[in-house]
Amino acid sequence: MYQSDKLLERELAFTACYRENQNAPKALRESRCMQMQLSTYFKEPQKDDLIAGRIDRPYVVFAPCLEGDSIDKVGYCIDEANCLRLADAIRKDSAYDEAYQNRVEEMIAFWRTENTNAKIRRRFPAFWDGSMGGDNYFEDNAPIHPLYRLAGVNLDFKKLFSLGLMGLKKEALSYASAAPAKQKPFYEGIACVLDAIRDVILSYREYALCQAQQTKDAQQTRWEEMAAALTAIADNPPATMRQAIQLQCIYMLSARCVEIGRIDDYMGDFYEKDLKEGRLSKKEAAALLNNFFSLIETQCGRDTRVIIGGLGREHEKSADAFAMLVMDVLEMRRDHFYPQISLRYSKEMNQALYDRALQILSEGNTYPMLYCDDVNIPSVMQAMHVDQKLAEQYSFFGCGEYMLACHSIGTPNTALNVAKILELVLHDGINPATGRLCGPKAAGIPVKGLSDLTCFADLMALLKEYLAFFIDLSGGFEELLYQVCNEEACFLQYSALLCDCMARGKAMLDGGLTHLGGTVETYGNVTLADSMTAIRHTVYDTKALTLRQLIEALSHNFAGHEETHRLLLSAPKFGNDNDTADGIAKELHEFICKTIQAQHEKRCMDSFLAVLINNNMNVSLGRFVGATPDGRRASEFLSNGNSPYNGQDREGLTAMLCSMCKMDTAIHAGGNQNLKVSRRMFAGEKPLIKPVLSAFFAMGGQQVNLSVVDQKDLEDAMEHPERHENLVVRVGGFTARFIDLDKKTQQDVLSRTAY
Amino acid sequence: MHATLIDIQRAGAHDGPGLRTVFFFKGCPLHCKWCHNPEAQDARPQLSFHRESCMDCGRCAAVCPVQAHTVIGGQHRHAVSFDRCIRCGRCAGVCPSRALKLIGASYTPEELLKIARRDLPFYEQSGGGVTLSGGEVLLWADFAAEFLARCRAEGIHTCVETSGFGTTDAMEKLLPDTDLFYFDWKISSEEKAMEYLGGSLAPIKRNLRLLGQAQKNIVLRCPIIPGVNDDDEHFETILHLLAELPAIQKAQLLPYHDFGIGKAGNIGTAQTAFPVPTQTEIDRWLAWFGEYAEARAKIEID
């Protein structure tokens, strides 16, 4: 295992390696850098680990996605803040000579312009000036933010398991021998990286053998078993569940892949065989899986998902058995929020699996999240233009963006705040928070002003022009990011396990993927819809207000305009099965989703889709939006996912679900629905939750995040956090301990209607 | 054909099996002192004023043809003279904050059916349906019979919640297409009935027997008001009814709550407050019935 007493030593080595290979073919440069990176990347297992695989990440790395300096980074990345901190320490430490200090400073300066994020930003077209927000969406007040990352990849672990590392290398080399010269580096790069991963395995093996010699009894056995698994996978495909998990863990960490994906599909057979042949008990299997989940949770940090159930799994029986094991582990891991475990439901599914999921939910767990295959598969077929077989491989990551497991990528690379866009429209393109022009006018595109509007249709048309402008920026950024990333690297570990890169001899962003997808995170969609409904109702239908009066009230955050505020609040709202409010929501939903979808042709992607995203960014982005015409006050949270605005669903559970089902699911890549229910929904001989969910799914409900909570507990937890340490709630796409949330997010959760 | 309703609630989980759409008809011949829907007593549309929502903007006063609204200086400036109100609803039409509402909207059976149909998938999955409540449905027997028949024709389960205070003729109209009756049994002595309900027990008893003889499914709904009917005499009568009429599947005890008081204030009337029962009292009722093996399985708290 790598050890050094010199700060930034490995970052310097990595940088030197990069510079030496700066003009080499990108695949070779990447593979050599990766070789260097992996040689210093891993650290020793902890005392109770059953699986080897812990990392100590340097501050200069190559990765598809990681966080640093409070933003996401892609490709060649530098965590500049930490490098500067260490550079400072080096300057103050006499153990380092001046030459070392200079090398460090030069390294930081070099990467400042050479890192991939910077290369992308340098290529922003001029007309984005003033409109594209800054990189830090927590601080910058803008309607759109770039997100630098390649995220949401479900690798083909079945292939990895059937070939093994060396089998995969053999495949690459055999392709290489027949490939034209310009494709050879791609295959050779893959082979080189696979060797580097093998070296990691071997060094862990040495470590484990060494530990086994120094320990006794159970500890010794544990190290021996770990060493045996590592020995087996260094040169051969895995033959047992332990070996498969071990290989997967090291591969994922090497590639900085955070998605576990459809584990019941690719792990079920190993599990069943191990049980049958008496190699493993259920309890031992659960312990292994729990350790694996913990490693991915702690070493990857975020977003990781496990998906169980659903159509398109090769051996359903063993997959279901493994899915049951996953739920046992989920119960063991009550206090852990990652991986986010999700169940794909279908009418015909194994009822025992579904019942087990509902039982776990009824106990106050927020997992599994439920996804309905009966709705999602046809929706994915339409949205992504793929056949049923491929659509059955739909999978989701992070906050719920869909992609196709082993076949595609679905990274969201922009966050679009549609409520903020309405604010721009109502201020003739000026962002009231900054006083600067932003949007089509800033880009020199002539659009109507507020004073030109004569009817609601005019306003709607103007809003759509603004939305289309920012959506075009989303598409442009996604295209630019893929382009620059492809110029910089091949993302070899990904390309090795994504269809059909190997066969095509092309990297994932170079035409290798079966399906090149992309997504846009949209926020505040229902806030926007309710706002437009309120404007139509008060300004154009009842004529209780003029548009100017309304904007005046918004600019004062309703202070001194209480009457206007109440008028706006009493306008119809989405979530009540009200045809007017739902109709406007539907119109905007379709416009936003279809306009995004249409970008895929312009941007040369197989699909480009909206996601009605669900995390607590509705709270953080809400801080940047002034009062909105739906009656929401300035800085308050925006609507979340496809759910009605908090507390505005007043007509009961069925009306809310009916409203949600009006939103077309076949034009986007995932919409989230939050449903807060009380325990009584699960009570009695025929608990109501089952028919409610069955009806919802039958009506076209796509997905549901169930939180089973007692409202009184939440209220009490705000007053007495110390009494509610274990209270766990679903905050959009994430699960969190209620008392850890900031007050605003707590209020957001509390104010959602509970049924 | 039209009926006046005070409200329509979807996804009701307490007014029959499964998830239900509950239609509250307006108008009731009884005047139970603890009525929890006082706005459903008068069969005509009527004004409701929610003080907390009012902004004292005065738009109501400006449109009122009979000066039922006055807005003068000071806090809570807006006052409503309900006795002057002619129920025209103009004020509610201009009220920006919905503090003023005209309770009672008119519907045809077809309009109600359209609303019911929206929740069909939920009825199907949960074994739910529609419940006609009130007010008193018997006052709208012809309308209800038509609506029930149309629901039945579409395979929707039907339930009627009734005080039983109405003519035999009216009840007979509801018989054919009602799957389940939620039948109130509020009080057991004629004297108390006249005092607390404002009507005789005779028609109620007659209608209950009618349903029993017709072997309709019945759930007895018994509001229990401390100091009024939480006594041996009433409880014994409930036991007796359970034994006498096998059509009664169960009796649900409904502990008194005082939600009606605020609602009565909104429509310019006043309602007597009774003591809200404690859990200990409720446990005592259950214990009382628990003494009788034959009743135990049929008594529950709702």
PDB file of N, CA, C and O in Angstrom, chain B residues 30 32 34 136 161-165 181-190 193 197 200-209 218-225 229-242 244-245 248 250-254 289 299:
ATOM      1  N   LEU B  30     -83.614  17.124  11.280  1.00  0.00           N
ATOM      2  CA  LEU B  30     -83.251  17.086  12.699  1.00  0.00           C
ATOM      3  C   LEU B  30     -82.336  18.260  13.027  1.00  0.00           C
ATOM      4  O   LEU B  30     -81.730  18.852  12.129  1.00  0.00           O
ATOM      5  N   CYS B  32     -79.702  18.059  15.715  1.00  0.00           N
ATOM      6  CA  CYS B  32     -78.955  17.466  16.820  1.00  0.00           C
ATOM      7  C   CYS B  32     -78.057  18.536  17.431  1.00  0.00           C
ATOM      8  O   CYS B  32     -77.412  19.292  16.707  1.00  0.00           O
ATOM      9  N   TRP B  34     -75.305  18.408  18.868  1.00  0.00           N
ATOM     10  CA  TRP B  34     -73.849  18.257  18.665  1.00  0.00           C
ATOM     11  C   TRP B  34     -73.487  18.136  17.187  1.00  0.00           C
ATOM     12  O   TRP B  34     -72.386  17.730  16.856  1.00  0.00           O
ATOM     13  N   GLU B 136     -79.213  15.234   5.460  1.00  0.00           N
ATOM     14  CA  GLU B 136     -80.000  14.012   5.440  1.00  0.00           C
ATOM     15  C   GLU B 136     -80.385  13.667   3.999  1.00  0.00           C
ATOM     16  O   GLU B 136     -81.140  14.406   3.357  1.00  0.00           O
ATOM     17  N   GLU B 161     -75.347   7.220   4.197  1.00  0.00           N
ATOM     18  CA  GLU B 161     -75.258   7.539   5.622  1.00  0.00           C
ATOM     19  C   GLU B 161     -76.509   8.309   5.983  1.00  0.00           C
ATOM     20  O   GLU B 161     -76.753   9.370   5.421  1.00  0.00           O
ATOM     21  N   THR B 162     -77.298   7.786   6.914  1.00  0.00           N
ATOM     22  CA  THR B 162     -78.582   8.438   7.201  1.00  0.00           C
ATOM     23  C   THR B 162     -78.905   8.439   8.688  1.00  0.00           C
ATOM     24  O   THR B 162     -78.468   7.556   9.421  1.00  0.00           O
ATOM     25  N   SER B 163     -79.675   9.447   9.081  1.00  0.00           N
ATOM     26  CA  SER B 163     -80.182   9.473  10.455  1.00  0.00           C
ATOM     27  C   SER B 163     -81.413   8.588  10.563  1.00  0.00           C
ATOM     28  O   SER B 163     -81.903   8.311  11.644  1.00  0.00           O
ATOM     29  N   GLY B 164     -81.965   8.211   9.416  1.00  0.00           N
ATOM     30  CA  GLY B 164     -83.182   7.414   9.407  1.00  0.00           C
ATOM     31  C   GLY B 164     -84.438   8.250   9.625  1.00  0.00           C
ATOM     32  O   GLY B 164     -85.554   7.738   9.573  1.00  0.00           O
ATOM     33  N   PHE B 165     -84.246   9.545   9.827  1.00  0.00           N
ATOM     34  CA  PHE B 165     -85.397  10.403  10.090  1.00  0.00           C
ATOM     35  C   PHE B 165     -85.970  10.877   8.758  1.00  0.00           C
ATOM     36  O   PHE B 165     -85.528  11.864   8.177  1.00  0.00           O
ATOM     37  N   PHE B 181     -75.785   0.552   4.317  1.00  0.00           N
ATOM     38  CA  PHE B 181     -76.312   1.716   5.040  1.00  0.00           C
ATOM     39  C   PHE B 181     -75.485   1.970   6.288  1.00  0.00           C
ATOM     40  O   PHE B 181     -75.226   1.063   7.069  1.00  0.00           O
ATOM     41  N   TYR B 182     -75.045   3.215   6.431  1.00  0.00           N
ATOM     42  CA  TYR B 182     -74.489   3.672   7.702  1.00  0.00           C
ATOM     43  C   TYR B 182     -75.659   4.366   8.400  1.00  0.00           C
ATOM     44  O   TYR B 182     -76.065   5.448   7.987  1.00  0.00           O
ATOM     45  N   PHE B 183     -76.201   3.717   9.411  1.00  0.00           N
ATOM     46  CA  PHE B 183     -77.440   4.192  10.025  1.00  0.00           C
ATOM     47  C   PHE B 183     -77.138   4.721  11.420  1.00  0.00           C
ATOM     48  O   PHE B 183     -76.602   4.019  12.268  1.00  0.00           O
ATOM     49  N   ASP B 184     -77.486   5.994  11.635  1.00  0.00           N
ATOM     50  CA  ASP B 184     -77.211   6.601  12.950  1.00  0.00           C
ATOM     51  C   ASP B 184     -78.124   6.022  14.018  1.00  0.00           C
ATOM     52  O   ASP B 184     -79.337   5.882  13.803  1.00  0.00           O
ATOM     53  N   TRP B 185     -77.546   5.709  15.153  1.00  0.00           N
ATOM     54  CA  TRP B 185     -78.385   5.445  16.331  1.00  0.00           C
ATOM     55  C   TRP B 185     -77.841   6.323  17.429  1.00  0.00           C
ATOM     56  O   TRP B 185     -76.846   6.048  18.066  1.00  0.00           O
ATOM     57  N   LYS B 186     -78.569   7.478  17.625  1.00  0.00           N
ATOM     58  CA  LYS B 186     -77.976   8.511  18.443  1.00  0.00           C
ATOM     59  C   LYS B 186     -78.485   8.514  19.869  1.00  0.00           C
ATOM     60  O   LYS B 186     -77.792   8.975  20.776  1.00  0.00           O
ATOM     61  N   ILE B 187     -79.691   8.019  20.006  1.00  0.00           N
ATOM     62  CA  ILE B 187     -80.295   8.165  21.323  1.00  0.00           C
ATOM     63  C   ILE B 187     -81.400   7.121  21.448  1.00  0.00           C
ATOM     64  O   ILE B 187     -81.937   6.671  20.431  1.00  0.00           O
ATOM     65  N   SER B 188     -81.716   6.717  22.686  1.00  0.00           N
ATOM     66  CA  SER B 188     -82.641   5.594  22.804  1.00  0.00           C
ATOM     67  C   SER B 188     -83.969   5.928  23.469  1.00  0.00           C
ATOM     68  O   SER B 188     -84.882   5.107  23.480  1.00  0.00           O
ATOM     69  N   SER B 189     -84.074   7.128  24.062  1.00  0.00           N
ATOM     70  CA  SER B 189     -85.383   7.437  24.676  1.00  0.00           C
ATOM     71  C   SER B 189     -86.076   8.545  23.887  1.00  0.00           C
ATOM     72  O   SER B 189     -85.424   9.477  23.391  1.00  0.00           O
ATOM     73  N   GLU B 190     -87.358   8.405  23.770  1.00  0.00           N
ATOM     74  CA  GLU B 190     -88.164   9.357  22.991  1.00  0.00           C
ATOM     75  C   GLU B 190     -88.030  10.765  23.561  1.00  0.00           C
ATOM     76  O   GLU B 190     -87.894  11.740  22.822  1.00  0.00           O
ATOM     77  N   ALA B 193     -84.806  12.170  22.641  1.00  0.00           N
ATOM     78  CA  ALA B 193     -84.771  12.413  21.197  1.00  0.00           C
ATOM     79  C   ALA B 193     -85.375  13.767  20.893  1.00  0.00           C
ATOM     80  O   ALA B 193     -84.829  14.567  20.122  1.00  0.00           O
ATOM     81  N   LEU B 197     -82.380  15.823  19.626  1.00  0.00           N
ATOM     82  CA  LEU B 197     -82.378  15.709  18.162  1.00  0.00           C
ATOM     83  C   LEU B 197     -83.391  16.641  17.514  1.00  0.00           C
ATOM     84  O   LEU B 197     -83.284  16.966  16.329  1.00  0.00           O
ATOM     85  N   SER B 200     -88.765  12.925  16.638  1.00  0.00           N
ATOM     86  CA  SER B 200     -89.196  11.689  17.290  1.00  0.00           C
ATOM     87  C   SER B 200     -88.367  10.494  16.825  1.00  0.00           C
ATOM     88  O   SER B 200     -87.850  10.470  15.707  1.00  0.00           O
ATOM     89  N   LEU B 201     -88.282   9.494  17.695  1.00  0.00           N
ATOM     90  CA  LEU B 201     -87.579   8.268  17.324  1.00  0.00           C
ATOM     91  C   LEU B 201     -88.415   7.370  16.406  1.00  0.00           C
ATOM     92  O   LEU B 201     -87.873   6.465  15.772  1.00  0.00           O
ATOM     93  N   ALA B 202     -89.703   7.609  16.400  1.00  0.00           N
ATOM     94  CA  ALA B 202     -90.600   6.675  15.703  1.00  0.00           C
ATOM     95  C   ALA B 202     -90.209   6.413  14.241  1.00  0.00           C
ATOM     96  O   ALA B 202     -90.038   5.257  13.847  1.00  0.00           O
ATOM     97  N   PRO B 203     -90.043   7.455  13.425  1.00  0.00           N
ATOM     98  CA  PRO B 203     -89.685   7.171  12.027  1.00  0.00           C
ATOM     99  C   PRO B 203     -88.303   6.518  11.910  1.00  0.00           C
ATOM    100  O   PRO B 203     -88.056   5.717  10.999  1.00  0.00           O
ATOM    101  N   ILE B 204     -87.419   6.832  12.818  1.00  0.00           N
ATOM    102  CA  ILE B 204     -86.064   6.259  12.775  1.00  0.00           C
ATOM    103  C   ILE B 204     -86.153   4.758  12.997  1.00  0.00           C
ATOM    104  O   ILE B 204     -85.587   3.949  12.261  1.00  0.00           O
ATOM    105  N   LYS B 205     -86.941   4.384  14.050  1.00  0.00           N
ATOM    106  CA  LYS B 205     -87.103   2.954  14.356  1.00  0.00           C
ATOM    107  C   LYS B 205     -87.751   2.232  13.183  1.00  0.00           C
ATOM    108  O   LYS B 205     -87.347   1.132  12.809  1.00  0.00           O
ATOM    109  N   ARG B 206     -88.750   2.900  12.626  1.00  0.00           N
ATOM    110  CA  ARG B 206     -89.495   2.275  11.528  1.00  0.00           C
ATOM    111  C   ARG B 206     -88.559   2.010  10.335  1.00  0.00           C
ATOM    112  O   ARG B 206     -88.541   0.936   9.755  1.00  0.00           O
ATOM    113  N   ASN B 207     -87.726   2.980  10.014  1.00  0.00           N
ATOM    114  CA  ASN B 207     -86.819   2.826   8.875  1.00  0.00           C
ATOM    115  C   ASN B 207     -85.729   1.788   9.143  1.00  0.00           C
ATOM    116  O   ASN B 207     -85.325   1.062   8.247  1.00  0.00           O
ATOM    117  N   LEU B 208     -85.275   1.741  10.389  1.00  0.00           N
ATOM    118  CA  LEU B 208     -84.247   0.743  10.712  1.00  0.00           C
ATOM    119  C   LEU B 208     -84.816  -0.666  10.542  1.00  0.00           C
ATOM    120  O   LEU B 208     -84.169  -1.557  10.001  1.00  0.00           O
ATOM    121  N   ARG B 209     -86.065  -0.833  11.011  1.00  0.00           N
ATOM    122  CA  ARG B 209     -86.705  -2.157  10.851  1.00  0.00           C
ATOM    123  C   ARG B 209     -86.870  -2.495   9.373  1.00  0.00           C
ATOM    124  O   ARG B 209     -86.635  -3.624   8.957  1.00  0.00           O
ATOM    125  N   ILE B 218     -76.076  -3.249   7.222  1.00  0.00           N
ATOM    126  CA  ILE B 218     -76.183  -2.039   8.050  1.00  0.00           C
ATOM    127  C   ILE B 218     -74.994  -1.945   8.992  1.00  0.00           C
ATOM    128  O   ILE B 218     -74.569  -2.938   9.581  1.00  0.00           O
ATOM    129  N   VAL B 219     -74.459  -0.734   9.098  1.00  0.00           N
ATOM    130  CA  VAL B 219     -73.488  -0.439  10.159  1.00  0.00           C
ATOM    131  C   VAL B 219     -74.150   0.629  11.013  1.00  0.00           C
ATOM    132  O   VAL B 219     -74.604   1.658  10.500  1.00  0.00           O
ATOM    133  N   LEU B 220     -74.266   0.348  12.309  1.00  0.00           N
ATOM    134  CA  LEU B 220     -74.892   1.311  13.208  1.00  0.00           C
ATOM    135  C   LEU B 220     -73.846   2.339  13.624  1.00  0.00           C
ATOM    136  O   LEU B 220     -72.751   1.983  14.036  1.00  0.00           O
ATOM    137  N   ARG B 221     -74.179   3.622  13.473  1.00  0.00           N
ATOM    138  CA  ARG B 221     -73.216   4.685  13.822  1.00  0.00           C
ATOM    139  C   ARG B 221     -73.748   5.409  15.047  1.00  0.00           C
ATOM    140  O   ARG B 221     -74.836   6.000  15.006  1.00  0.00           O
ATOM    141  N   CYS B 222     -72.998   5.348  16.134  1.00  0.00           N
ATOM    142  CA  CYS B 222     -73.497   5.844  17.415  1.00  0.00           C
ATOM    143  C   CYS B 222     -72.586   6.915  17.999  1.00  0.00           C
ATOM    144  O   CYS B 222     -71.585   6.602  18.654  1.00  0.00           O
ATOM    145  N   PRO B 223     -72.913   8.193  17.751  1.00  0.00           N
ATOM    146  CA  PRO B 223     -72.132   9.244  18.409  1.00  0.00           C
ATOM    147  C   PRO B 223     -72.369   9.168  19.915  1.00  0.00           C
ATOM    148  O   PRO B 223     -73.526   9.071  20.357  1.00  0.00           O
ATOM    149  N   ILE B 224     -71.309   9.161  20.684  1.00  0.00           N
ATOM    150  CA  ILE B 224     -71.471   9.070  22.143  1.00  0.00           C
ATOM    151  C   ILE B 224     -71.049  10.399  22.759  1.00  0.00           C
ATOM    152  O   ILE B 224     -69.918  10.843  22.608  1.00  0.00           O
ATOM    153  N   ILE B 225     -72.044  11.024  23.414  1.00  0.00           N
ATOM    154  CA  ILE B 225     -71.813  12.350  23.974  1.00  0.00           C
ATOM    155  C   ILE B 225     -71.876  12.234  25.499  1.00  0.00           C
ATOM    156  O   ILE B 225     -72.930  11.902  26.056  1.00  0.00           O
ATOM    157  N   ASN B 229     -75.675  10.469  26.337  1.00  0.00           N
ATOM    158  CA  ASN B 229     -76.075   9.118  25.953  1.00  0.00           C
ATOM    159  C   ASN B 229     -75.028   8.056  26.301  1.00  0.00           C
ATOM    160  O   ASN B 229     -75.036   6.985  25.731  1.00  0.00           O
ATOM    161  N   ASP B 230     -74.111   8.383  27.215  1.00  0.00           N
ATOM    162  CA  ASP B 230     -73.120   7.370  27.598  1.00  0.00           C
ATOM    163  C   ASP B 230     -73.634   6.585  28.809  1.00  0.00           C
ATOM    164  O   ASP B 230     -72.916   6.390  29.777  1.00  0.00           O
ATOM    165  N   ASP B 231     -74.890   6.140  28.694  1.00  0.00           N
ATOM    166  CA  ASP B 231     -75.498   5.484  29.851  1.00  0.00           C
ATOM    167  C   ASP B 231     -75.967   4.059  29.525  1.00  0.00           C
ATOM    168  O   ASP B 231     -76.022   3.660  28.371  1.00  0.00           O
ATOM    169  N   ASP B 232     -76.306   3.334  30.576  1.00  0.00           N
ATOM    170  CA  ASP B 232     -76.692   1.923  30.432  1.00  0.00           C
ATOM    171  C   ASP B 232     -77.874   1.763  29.487  1.00  0.00           C
ATOM    172  O   ASP B 232     -77.899   0.864  28.658  1.00  0.00           O
ATOM    173  N   GLU B 233     -78.834   2.642  29.640  1.00  0.00           N
ATOM    174  CA  GLU B 233     -80.052   2.505  28.843  1.00  0.00           C
ATOM    175  C   GLU B 233     -79.744   2.512  27.347  1.00  0.00           C
ATOM    176  O   GLU B 233     -80.184   1.647  26.598  1.00  0.00           O
ATOM    177  N   HIS B 234     -78.907   3.485  26.928  1.00  0.00           N
ATOM    178  CA  HIS B 234     -78.559   3.622  25.517  1.00  0.00           C
ATOM    179  C   HIS B 234     -77.704   2.442  25.049  1.00  0.00           C
ATOM    180  O   HIS B 234     -77.952   1.847  24.000  1.00  0.00           O
ATOM    181  N   PHE B 235     -76.723   2.112  25.859  1.00  0.00           N
ATOM    182  CA  PHE B 235     -75.832   1.009  25.484  1.00  0.00           C
ATOM    183  C   PHE B 235     -76.615  -0.302  25.372  1.00  0.00           C
ATOM    184  O   PHE B 235     -76.371  -1.115  24.481  1.00  0.00           O
ATOM    185  N   GLU B 236     -77.566  -0.491  26.304  1.00  0.00           N
ATOM    186  CA  GLU B 236     -78.372  -1.721  26.262  1.00  0.00           C
ATOM    187  C   GLU B 236     -79.221  -1.770  24.999  1.00  0.00           C
ATOM    188  O   GLU B 236     -79.395  -2.832  24.393  1.00  0.00           O
ATOM    189  N   THR B 237     -79.718  -0.619  24.604  1.00  0.00           N
ATOM    190  CA  THR B 237     -80.528  -0.598  23.383  1.00  0.00           C
ATOM    191  C   THR B 237     -79.680  -0.984  22.164  1.00  0.00           C
ATOM    192  O   THR B 237     -80.130  -1.717  21.281  1.00  0.00           O
ATOM    193  N   ILE B 238     -78.436  -0.482  22.140  1.00  0.00           N
ATOM    194  CA  ILE B 238     -77.538  -0.830  21.021  1.00  0.00           C
ATOM    195  C   ILE B 238     -77.331  -2.347  20.994  1.00  0.00           C
ATOM    196  O   ILE B 238     -77.448  -2.988  19.947  1.00  0.00           O
ATOM    197  N   LEU B 239     -77.076  -2.904  22.193  1.00  0.00           N
ATOM    198  CA  LEU B 239     -76.913  -4.360  22.292  1.00  0.00           C
ATOM    199  C   LEU B 239     -78.139  -5.085  21.768  1.00  0.00           C
ATOM    200  O   LEU B 239     -78.053  -6.058  21.020  1.00  0.00           O
ATOM    201  N   HIS B 240     -79.269  -4.584  22.204  1.00  0.00           N
ATOM    202  CA  HIS B 240     -80.541  -5.183  21.847  1.00  0.00           C
ATOM    203  C   HIS B 240     -80.749  -5.161  20.321  1.00  0.00           C
ATOM    204  O   HIS B 240     -81.143  -6.147  19.720  1.00  0.00           O
ATOM    205  N   LEU B 241     -80.410  -4.006  19.687  1.00  0.00           N
ATOM    206  CA  LEU B 241     -80.563  -3.884  18.238  1.00  0.00           C
ATOM    207  C   LEU B 241     -79.649  -4.869  17.506  1.00  0.00           C
ATOM    208  O   LEU B 241     -80.032  -5.485  16.521  1.00  0.00           O
ATOM    209  N   LEU B 242     -78.432  -4.993  18.019  1.00  0.00           N
ATOM    210  CA  LEU B 242     -77.486  -5.934  17.397  1.00  0.00           C
ATOM    211  C   LEU B 242     -78.043  -7.356  17.423  1.00  0.00           C
ATOM    212  O   LEU B 242     -77.890  -8.123  16.478  1.00  0.00           O
ATOM    213  N   GLU B 244     -81.302  -8.160  17.782  1.00  0.00           N
ATOM    214  CA  GLU B 244     -82.600  -8.256  17.116  1.00  0.00           C
ATOM    215  C   GLU B 244     -82.485  -8.241  15.593  1.00  0.00           C
ATOM    216  O   GLU B 244     -83.211  -8.929  14.885  1.00  0.00           O
ATOM    217  N   LEU B 245     -81.543  -7.439  15.087  1.00  0.00           N
ATOM    218  CA  LEU B 245     -81.434  -7.274  13.628  1.00  0.00           C
ATOM    219  C   LEU B 245     -80.094  -7.817  13.125  1.00  0.00           C
ATOM    220  O   LEU B 245     -79.065  -7.134  13.166  1.00  0.00           O
ATOM    221  N   ILE B 248     -77.491  -5.930  10.945  1.00  0.00           N
ATOM    222  CA  ILE B 248     -76.495  -4.984  11.468  1.00  0.00           C
ATOM    223  C   ILE B 248     -75.172  -5.726  11.643  1.00  0.00           C
ATOM    224  O   ILE B 248     -75.046  -6.606  12.484  1.00  0.00           O
ATOM    225  N   LYS B 250     -72.201  -4.357  12.422  1.00  0.00           N
ATOM    226  CA  LYS B 250     -71.450  -3.883  13.576  1.00  0.00           C
ATOM    227  C   LYS B 250     -71.989  -2.526  14.001  1.00  0.00           C
ATOM    228  O   LYS B 250     -72.761  -1.886  13.270  1.00  0.00           O
ATOM    229  N   ALA B 251     -71.590  -2.119  15.203  1.00  0.00           N
ATOM    230  CA  ALA B 251     -71.941  -0.783  15.683  1.00  0.00           C
ATOM    231  C   ALA B 251     -70.645  -0.033  15.956  1.00  0.00           C
ATOM    232  O   ALA B 251     -69.747  -0.554  16.602  1.00  0.00           O
ATOM    233  N   GLN B 252     -70.547   1.178  15.386  1.00  0.00           N
ATOM    234  CA  GLN B 252     -69.336   1.979  15.607  1.00  0.00           C
ATOM    235  C   GLN B 252     -69.658   3.103  16.576  1.00  0.00           C
ATOM    236  O   GLN B 252     -70.622   3.842  16.387  1.00  0.00           O
ATOM    237  N   LEU B 253     -68.878   3.210  17.624  1.00  0.00           N
ATOM    238  CA  LEU B 253     -69.055   4.290  18.582  1.00  0.00           C
ATOM    239  C   LEU B 253     -68.195   5.471  18.125  1.00  0.00           C
ATOM    240  O   LEU B 253     -67.012   5.324  17.842  1.00  0.00           O
ATOM    241  N   LEU B 254     -68.834   6.630  18.014  1.00  0.00           N
ATOM    242  CA  LEU B 254     -68.115   7.819  17.547  1.00  0.00           C
ATOM    243  C   LEU B 254     -67.984   8.804  18.699  1.00  0.00           C
ATOM    244  O   LEU B 254     -68.962   9.471  19.057  1.00  0.00           O
ATOM    245  N   PHE B 289     -69.186  -2.768  26.839  1.00  0.00           N
ATOM    246  CA  PHE B 289     -69.648  -3.685  25.786  1.00  0.00           C
ATOM    247  C   PHE B 289     -68.877  -5.002  25.834  1.00  0.00           C
ATOM    248  O   PHE B 289     -69.383  -6.051  25.464  1.00  0.00           O
ATOM    249  N   ILE B 299     -68.564  -4.325  18.164  1.00  0.00           N
ATOM    250  CA  ILE B 299     -68.452  -2.940  18.609  1.00  0.00           C
ATOM    251  C   ILE B 299     -67.056  -2.416  18.282  1.00  0.00           C
ATOM    252  O   ILE B 299     -66.063  -3.071  18.552  1.00  0.00           O
TER     253      ILE B 299
END
